[in-house]
mmCIF file of N, CA and C in Angstrom:
data_model
loop_
_atom_site.group_PDB
_atom_site.id
_atom_site.type_symbol
_atom_site.label_atom_id
_atom_site.label_comp_id
_atom_site.label_asym_id
_atom_site.label_seq_id
_atom_site.Cartn_x
_atom_site.Cartn_y
_atom_site.Cartn_z
ATOM 1 N N HIS V 1 78.228 9.447 -40.320
ATOM 2 C CA HIS V 1 79.379 10.272 -39.747
ATOM 3 C C HIS V 1 80.216 9.982 -40.573
ATOM 4 N N TYR V 2 81.750 10.815 -40.794
ATOM 5 C CA TYR V 2 82.159 10.807 -41.318
ATOM 6 C C TYR V 2 84.048 10.873 -41.261
ATOM 7 N N VAL V 3 85.562 10.954 -42.430
ATOM 8 C CA VAL V 3 86.518 10.711 -41.538
ATOM 9 C C VAL V 3 86.650 11.867 -42.854
ATOM 10 N N ASP V 4 87.762 13.812 -43.015
ATOM 11 C CA ASP V 4 87.777 14.493 -43.014
ATOM 12 C C ASP V 4 88.517 13.947 -44.347
ATOM 13 N N LYS V 5 89.248 14.841 -45.354
ATOM 14 C CA LYS V 5 90.699 15.146 -46.017
ATOM 15 C C LYS V 5 91.603 15.120 -44.724
ATOM 16 N N ASN V 6 91.378 15.423 -43.538
ATOM 17 C CA ASN V 6 92.421 15.548 -42.407
ATOM 18 C C ASN V 6 92.683 13.731 -41.636
ATOM 19 N N TRP V 7 92.051 13.217 -41.688
ATOM 20 C CA TRP V 7 91.119 11.803 -41.295
ATOM 21 C C TRP V 7 90.730 12.296 -39.409
ATOM 22 N N ASP V 8 90.104 13.028 -39.936
ATOM 23 C CA ASP V 8 89.667 13.647 -38.738
ATOM 24 C C ASP V 8 87.747 13.451 -38.833
ATOM 25 N N LEU V 9 87.224 12.191 -37.634
ATOM 26 C CA LEU V 9 86.575 11.307 -37.846
ATOM 27 C C LEU V 9 85.516 12.958 -37.615
ATOM 28 N N ARG V 10 84.345 13.238 -38.288
ATOM 29 C CA ARG V 10 83.225 13.573 -38.624
ATOM 30 C C ARG V 10 81.985 13.730 -38.181
ATOM 31 N N SER V 11 81.108 14.162 -37.433
ATOM 32 C CA SER V 11 79.600 13.939 -37.779
ATOM 33 C C SER V 11 78.010 15.063 -38.150
ATOM 34 N N GLY V 12 77.425 14.344 -38.316
ATOM 35 C CA GLY V 12 76.476 15.639 -39.593
ATOM 36 C C GLY V 12 74.761 14.244 -40.081
ATOM 37 N N LEU V 13 73.380 15.772 -40.579
ATOM 38 C CA LEU V 13 73.288 14.841 -40.626
ATOM 39 C C LEU V 13 72.557 16.074 -41.527
ATOM 40 N N CYS V 14 72.208 14.669 -42.814
ATOM 41 C CA CYS V 14 72.641 14.953 -44.205
ATOM 42 C C CYS V 14 70.965 15.731 -44.066
ATOM 43 N N ASN V 15 70.219 15.109 -43.764
ATOM 44 C CA ASN V 15 68.824 15.109 -43.476
ATOM 45 C C ASN V 15 67.629 14.360 -43.313
ATOM 46 N N PHE V 16 66.694 15.314 -42.379
ATOM 47 C CA PHE V 16 65.606 14.977 -41.741
ATOM 48 C C PHE V 16 64.269 15.143 -41.911
ATOM 49 N N SER V 17 63.433 14.531 -42.767
ATOM 50 C CA SER V 17 62.277 14.441 -43.384
ATOM 51 C C SER V 17 61.515 13.757 -42.767
ATOM 52 N N GLU V 18 60.275 14.870 -43.214
ATOM 53 C CA GLU V 18 58.661 13.560 -43.239
ATOM 54 C C GLU V 18 58.365 12.515 -44.490
ATOM 55 N N LEU V 19 57.851 11.501 -44.054
ATOM 56 C CA LEU V 19 58.204 10.543 -45.550
ATOM 57 C C LEU V 19 56.489 10.100 -45.397
ATOM 58 N N PRO V 20 55.969 11.076 -46.529
ATOM 59 C CA PRO V 20 54.112 10.786 -46.563
ATOM 60 C C PRO V 20 53.948 9.431 -46.743
ATOM 61 N N GLY V 21 52.829 9.036 -46.555
ATOM 62 C CA GLY V 21 52.297 8.029 -47.219
ATOM 63 C C GLY V 21 53.763 6.090 -46.547
ATOM 64 N N SER V 22 53.078 5.316 -47.679
ATOM 65 C CA SER V 22 54.020 3.432 -46.669
ATOM 66 C C SER V 22 55.490 4.349 -46.583
ATOM 67 N N HIS V 23 55.838 3.674 -45.235
ATOM 68 C CA HIS V 23 56.742 3.110 -45.576
ATOM 69 C C HIS V 23 57.744 2.143 -45.617
ATOM 70 N N SER V 24 57.639 1.964 -46.896
ATOM 71 C CA SER V 24 58.385 0.313 -47.561
ATOM 72 C C SER V 24 59.268 0.992 -47.457
ATOM 73 N N GLY V 25 59.826 -0.417 -47.180
ATOM 74 C CA GLY V 25 61.949 0.052 -47.578
ATOM 75 C C GLY V 25 62.246 0.260 -49.512
ATOM 76 N N GLU V 26 61.194 0.173 -49.750
ATOM 77 C CA GLU V 26 61.783 1.313 -51.495
ATOM 78 C C GLU V 26 61.182 2.398 -51.420
ATOM 79 N N ASN V 27 60.778 2.991 -50.668
ATOM 80 C CA ASN V 27 60.289 4.654 -50.522
ATOM 81 C C ASN V 27 61.689 4.525 -49.380
ATOM 82 N N VAL V 28 61.601 3.971 -48.211
ATOM 83 C CA VAL V 28 62.501 5.035 -48.177
ATOM 84 C C VAL V 28 64.063 4.605 -48.415
ATOM 85 N N ALA V 29 64.102 3.657 -49.131
ATOM 86 C CA ALA V 29 65.243 4.220 -50.798
ATOM 87 C C ALA V 29 65.998 5.054 -50.858
ATOM 88 N N VAL V 30 63.445 5.741 -51.966
ATOM 89 C CA VAL V 30 64.001 6.566 -52.493
ATOM 90 C C VAL V 30 63.770 8.345 -52.293
ATOM 91 N N ASP V 31 63.255 7.833 -50.245
ATOM 92 C CA ASP V 31 64.369 9.522 -49.768
ATOM 93 C C ASP V 31 65.887 9.459 -49.487
ATOM 94 N N VAL V 32 66.209 8.293 -48.971
ATOM 95 C CA VAL V 32 67.345 8.664 -48.669
ATOM 96 C C VAL V 32 68.820 8.630 -49.737
ATOM 97 N N MET V 33 68.699 8.147 -50.509
ATOM 98 C CA MET V 33 68.619 8.434 -52.194
ATOM 99 C C MET V 33 68.614 10.286 -52.924
ATOM 100 N N SER V 34 67.489 10.408 -52.592
ATOM 101 C CA SER V 34 67.247 11.779 -52.838
ATOM 102 C C SER V 34 67.974 12.571 -52.350
ATOM 103 N N ALA V 35 68.545 12.505 -50.595
ATOM 104 C CA ALA V 35 69.102 13.429 -49.828
ATOM 105 C C ALA V 35 70.624 13.233 -49.605
ATOM 106 N N LEU V 36 71.157 12.285 -50.044
ATOM 107 C CA LEU V 36 72.713 11.891 -51.068
ATOM 108 C C LEU V 36 72.612 12.708 -52.194
ATOM 109 N N HIS V 37 71.817 12.797 -53.435
ATOM 110 C CA HIS V 37 72.370 13.378 -54.133
ATOM 111 C C HIS V 37 71.856 14.910 -54.220
ATOM 112 N N GLN V 38 71.429 15.783 -53.147
ATOM 113 C CA GLN V 38 70.788 17.306 -52.563
ATOM 114 C C GLN V 38 72.225 17.766 -52.201
ATOM 115 N N ILE V 39 73.354 16.452 -51.468
ATOM 116 C CA ILE V 39 74.188 16.548 -51.221
ATOM 117 C C ILE V 39 75.672 16.542 -51.609
ATOM 118 N N ARG V 40 75.403 15.288 -52.671
ATOM 119 C CA ARG V 40 76.320 15.759 -52.986
ATOM 120 C C ARG V 40 77.456 14.264 -52.751
ATOM 121 N N ILE V 41 77.058 13.236 -52.283
ATOM 122 C CA ILE V 41 77.492 12.377 -51.695
ATOM 123 C C ILE V 41 77.028 10.944 -52.378
ATOM 124 N N SER V 42 76.182 10.583 -53.280
ATOM 125 C CA SER V 42 75.412 9.900 -52.963
ATOM 126 C C SER V 42 76.541 8.829 -53.991
ATOM 127 N N LYS V 43 77.451 9.344 -54.173
ATOM 128 C CA LYS V 43 78.912 8.094 -55.356
ATOM 129 C C LYS V 43 79.570 7.448 -53.772
ATOM 130 N N LYS V 44 79.923 8.680 -52.334
ATOM 131 C CA LYS V 44 80.470 8.269 -51.565
ATOM 132 C C LYS V 44 79.896 7.975 -50.122
ATOM 133 N N ALA V 45 78.657 7.609 -50.349
ATOM 134 C CA ALA V 45 78.399 6.822 -49.437
ATOM 135 C C ALA V 45 78.631 5.483 -48.623
ATOM 136 N N LEU V 46 78.741 5.009 -47.817
ATOM 137 C CA LEU V 46 79.409 3.621 -48.206
ATOM 138 C C LEU V 46 78.031 2.784 -47.858
ATOM 139 N N CYS V 47 77.354 3.530 -46.298
ATOM 140 C CA CYS V 47 76.403 2.634 -46.336
ATOM 141 C C CYS V 47 75.174 3.359 -44.913
ATOM 142 N N PHE V 48 74.161 2.540 -45.108
ATOM 143 C CA PHE V 48 73.132 3.578 -44.211
ATOM 144 C C PHE V 48 72.526 2.382 -42.819
ATOM 145 N N THR V 49 72.364 3.693 -42.294
ATOM 146 C CA THR V 49 72.032 2.632 -41.038
ATOM 147 C C THR V 49 71.072 2.883 -40.279
ATOM 148 N N GLY V 50 69.849 1.711 -40.120
ATOM 149 C CA GLY V 50 68.375 2.022 -40.089
ATOM 150 C C GLY V 50 68.037 1.699 -38.817
ATOM 151 N N ASP V 51 66.533 1.910 -37.746
ATOM 152 C CA ASP V 51 66.123 0.892 -37.233
ATOM 153 C C ASP V 51 66.082 -0.537 -37.338
ATOM 154 N N ASN V 52 64.991 -1.336 -36.741
ATOM 155 C CA ASN V 52 65.052 -2.941 -36.388
ATOM 156 C C ASN V 52 64.112 -3.075 -37.212
ATOM 157 N N THR V 53 63.012 -2.196 -38.113
ATOM 158 C CA THR V 53 62.087 -2.598 -38.344
ATOM 159 C C THR V 53 61.757 -3.428 -39.611
ATOM 160 N N SER V 54 61.289 -4.050 -40.321
ATOM 161 C CA SER V 54 60.039 -5.159 -41.390
ATOM 162 C C SER V 54 60.706 -4.596 -42.625
ATOM 163 N N ASN V 55 60.578 -3.473 -42.810
ATOM 164 C CA ASN V 55 61.155 -2.377 -43.900
ATOM 165 C C ASN V 55 61.817 -2.285 -44.437
ATOM 166 N N ASN V 56 63.034 -2.708 -43.566
ATOM 167 C CA ASN V 56 64.565 -1.858 -44.028
ATOM 168 C C ASN V 56 65.355 -2.993 -44.817
#
């Protein structure tokens, strides 16, 4: 979710990808940062929410 320049609440999907190999916290972080860089919001993203598994 994000707020646009008119302060309207918006929702969007930034990435949905397969994560091959280990789903370690480090690998998940690399994948998330790659997605944020691709859509040019890596310096604007405030938080990331994942499920409640031990690798988060």
